[in-house]
mmCIF file of C-alpha atoms in Angstrom:
data_model
loop_
_atom_site.group_PDB
_atom_site.id
_atom_site.type_symbol
_atom_site.label_atom_id
_atom_site.label_comp_id
_atom_site.label_asym_id
_atom_site.label_seq_id
_atom_site.Cartn_x
_atom_site.Cartn_y
_atom_site.Cartn_z
ATOM 1 C CA UNK A 247 11.110 -43.962 -28.019
ATOM 2 C CA UNK A 248 7.362 -43.316 -27.823
ATOM 3 C CA UNK A 249 6.270 -40.467 -28.848
ATOM 4 C CA UNK A 250 4.125 -38.184 -26.250
ATOM 5 C CA UNK A 251 0.850 -36.874 -27.336
ATOM 6 C CA UNK A 252 0.725 -33.280 -27.397
ATOM 7 C CA UNK A 253 -2.192 -31.327 -25.515
ATOM 8 C CA UNK A 254 -3.630 -28.215 -26.945
ATOM 9 C CA UNK A 255 -5.999 -26.210 -24.984
ATOM 10 C CA UNK A 256 -9.754 -26.353 -26.225
ATOM 11 C CA UNK A 257 -11.555 -23.067 -26.132
ATOM 12 C CA UNK A 258 -15.080 -23.601 -26.489
ATOM 13 C CA UNK A 259 -16.975 -21.724 -29.000
ATOM 14 C CA UNK A 260 -18.361 -18.765 -27.016
ATOM 15 C CA UNK A 261 -21.638 -16.054 -27.856
ATOM 16 C CA UNK A 262 -21.635 -12.901 -26.534
ATOM 17 C CA UNK A 263 -24.758 -10.669 -25.924
ATOM 18 C CA UNK A 264 -25.259 -7.074 -25.788
ATOM 19 C CA UNK A 265 -23.915 -5.326 -22.251
ATOM 20 C CA UNK A 266 -21.254 -8.055 -21.687
ATOM 21 C CA UNK A 267 -17.920 -7.057 -20.713
ATOM 22 C CA UNK A 268 -14.742 -8.774 -22.650
ATOM 23 C CA UNK A 269 -11.423 -8.646 -22.847
ATOM 24 C CA UNK A 270 -10.119 -8.099 -26.695
ATOM 25 C CA UNK A 271 -6.699 -8.257 -28.330
ATOM 26 C CA UNK A 272 -5.804 -6.649 -31.480
ATOM 27 C CA UNK A 273 -3.822 -9.394 -33.205
ATOM 28 C CA UNK A 274 -2.082 -7.626 -35.148
ATOM 29 C CA UNK A 275 -0.832 -4.963 -32.820
ATOM 30 C CA UNK A 276 0.113 -8.147 -30.678
ATOM 31 C CA UNK A 277 1.947 -10.004 -33.131
ATOM 32 C CA UNK A 278 4.041 -6.621 -34.370
ATOM 33 C CA UNK A 279 4.911 -5.918 -30.296
ATOM 34 C CA UNK A 280 2.955 -2.639 -30.234
ATOM 35 C CA UNK A 281 1.610 -1.521 -27.243
ATOM 36 C CA UNK A 282 -2.181 -1.217 -26.504
ATOM 37 C CA UNK A 283 -3.056 -4.303 -28.042
ATOM 38 C CA UNK A 284 -5.291 -5.639 -25.412
ATOM 39 C CA UNK A 285 -8.082 -3.612 -24.061
ATOM 40 C CA UNK A 286 -11.533 -4.468 -21.943
ATOM 41 C CA UNK A 287 -14.573 -3.453 -24.087
ATOM 42 C CA UNK A 288 -18.476 -3.942 -23.772
ATOM 43 C CA UNK A 289 -20.413 -5.738 -26.589
ATOM 44 C CA UNK A 290 -22.844 -3.359 -28.313
ATOM 45 C CA UNK A 291 -23.941 -5.568 -31.129
ATOM 46 C CA UNK A 292 -23.439 -9.024 -33.146
ATOM 47 C CA UNK A 293 -24.017 -9.131 -36.982
ATOM 48 C CA UNK A 294 -22.802 -11.716 -39.533
ATOM 49 C CA UNK A 295 -20.500 -11.047 -42.092
ATOM 50 C CA UNK A 296 -22.091 -10.987 -45.715
ATOM 51 C CA UNK A 297 -18.980 -12.823 -47.304
ATOM 52 C CA UNK A 298 -17.676 -15.590 -44.664
ATOM 53 C CA UNK A 299 -20.820 -15.840 -42.771
ATOM 54 C CA UNK A 300 -18.749 -15.163 -39.588
ATOM 55 C CA UNK A 301 -20.323 -13.817 -36.621
ATOM 56 C CA UNK A 302 -18.358 -10.412 -35.609
ATOM 57 C CA UNK A 303 -18.955 -8.051 -32.992
ATOM 58 C CA UNK A 304 -18.758 -4.038 -32.263
ATOM 59 C CA UNK A 305 -17.480 -3.324 -29.160
ATOM 60 C CA UNK A 306 -17.236 -0.046 -27.098
ATOM 61 C CA UNK A 307 -13.489 0.131 -25.647
ATOM 62 C CA UNK A 308 -14.146 1.289 -22.168
ATOM 63 C CA UNK A 309 -10.716 3.232 -21.772
ATOM 64 C CA UNK A 310 -11.420 5.462 -24.028
ATOM 65 C CA UNK A 311 -15.416 4.917 -25.366
ATOM 66 C CA UNK A 312 -14.432 4.142 -28.464
ATOM 67 C CA UNK A 313 -16.101 2.242 -30.955
ATOM 68 C CA UNK A 314 -14.007 -1.018 -32.518
ATOM 69 C CA UNK A 315 -16.185 -2.585 -35.532
ATOM 70 C CA UNK A 316 -16.011 -6.187 -36.864
ATOM 71 C CA UNK A 317 -14.022 -7.530 -33.996
ATOM 72 C CA UNK A 318 -13.428 -11.420 -34.326
ATOM 73 C CA UNK A 319 -14.540 -13.360 -31.469
ATOM 74 C CA UNK A 320 -11.791 -15.693 -31.496
ATOM 75 C CA UNK A 321 -9.670 -12.650 -30.029
ATOM 76 C CA UNK A 322 -12.203 -12.083 -27.332
ATOM 77 C CA UNK A 323 -12.588 -13.314 -23.861
ATOM 78 C CA UNK A 324 -15.914 -13.141 -21.487
ATOM 79 C CA UNK A 325 -15.033 -11.383 -18.194
ATOM 80 C CA UNK A 326 -17.282 -12.745 -16.079
ATOM 81 C CA UNK A 327 -19.084 -10.785 -13.116
ATOM 82 C CA UNK A 328 -18.229 -13.367 -10.566
ATOM 83 C CA UNK A 329 -14.332 -12.556 -10.976
ATOM 84 C CA UNK A 330 -14.940 -8.943 -10.857
ATOM 85 C CA UNK A 331 -16.882 -9.073 -7.681
ATOM 86 C CA UNK A 332 -15.033 -11.901 -5.787
ATOM 87 C CA UNK A 333 -13.162 -9.395 -3.642
ATOM 88 C CA UNK A 334 -16.278 -8.028 -2.515
ATOM 89 C CA UNK A 335 -17.825 -11.533 -1.993
ATOM 90 C CA UNK A 336 -15.105 -12.529 -0.134
ATOM 91 C CA UNK A 337 -14.451 -9.601 2.193
ATOM 92 C CA UNK A 338 -14.329 -10.106 5.607
ATOM 93 C CA UNK A 339 -16.925 -7.905 6.422
ATOM 94 C CA UNK A 340 -17.293 -8.369 10.079
ATOM 95 C CA UNK A 341 -13.465 -7.232 10.504
ATOM 96 C CA UNK A 342 -13.740 -3.972 12.800
ATOM 97 C CA UNK A 343 -10.383 -3.047 10.739
ATOM 98 C CA UNK A 344 -11.298 -1.802 6.827
ATOM 99 C CA UNK A 345 -7.344 -1.870 5.975
ATOM 100 C CA UNK A 346 -7.813 -5.643 5.723
ATOM 101 C CA UNK A 347 -10.398 -5.383 2.943
ATOM 102 C CA UNK A 348 -9.390 -4.324 -0.811
ATOM 103 C CA UNK A 349 -10.350 -0.871 -2.272
ATOM 104 C CA UNK A 350 -13.741 -2.562 -4.015
ATOM 105 C CA UNK A 351 -15.029 -4.030 -0.663
ATOM 106 C CA UNK A 352 -14.496 -1.013 1.092
ATOM 107 C CA UNK A 353 -16.327 1.053 -1.506
ATOM 108 C CA UNK A 354 -19.563 -1.226 -1.276
ATOM 109 C CA UNK A 355 -19.538 -1.192 2.444
ATOM 110 C CA UNK A 356 -19.474 2.082 2.729
ATOM 111 C CA UNK A 357 -21.989 2.428 -0.046
ATOM 112 C CA UNK A 358 -24.083 -0.114 1.657
ATOM 113 C CA UNK A 359 -23.784 1.327 4.996
ATOM 114 C CA UNK A 360 -24.426 5.373 3.866
ATOM 115 C CA UNK A 361 -28.028 3.862 2.796
ATOM 116 C CA UNK A 362 -28.667 2.541 6.223
ATOM 117 C CA UNK A 363 -27.592 5.367 7.511
ATOM 118 C CA UNK A 364 -25.211 3.370 9.602
ATOM 119 C CA UNK A 365 -21.673 4.658 10.706
ATOM 120 C CA UNK A 366 -18.149 2.599 9.816
ATOM 121 C CA UNK A 367 -16.667 1.075 13.095
ATOM 122 C CA UNK A 368 -13.974 3.655 14.130
ATOM 123 C CA UNK A 369 -10.403 2.745 13.616
ATOM 124 C CA UNK A 370 -8.218 2.016 16.136
#
């Protein structure tokens, strides 16, 4: 019986810049089954560990505005702006019923129309 080759997801090495939004997993809390192991953060700086030479990151945890220092990038993933803005980019802005749009798209549309001193279409 021939053995099936095993595939493994290969993640390219990523570097992060100040201001990048990332998802971070506290691996110790995760493996211990503790809550609060994953959070959204903003990259504040990167630095190289003096002993290992590995690049680490300092993040601000957005939900509590708490600084997390020395984060290993193996447990971080970039949150692309395109993903955050997809609902706005694909919103049916010509639709007169704003109820079919996501809340983010409605908020954007209201802000945009307010700048133009226009009014939203009346709800039927």
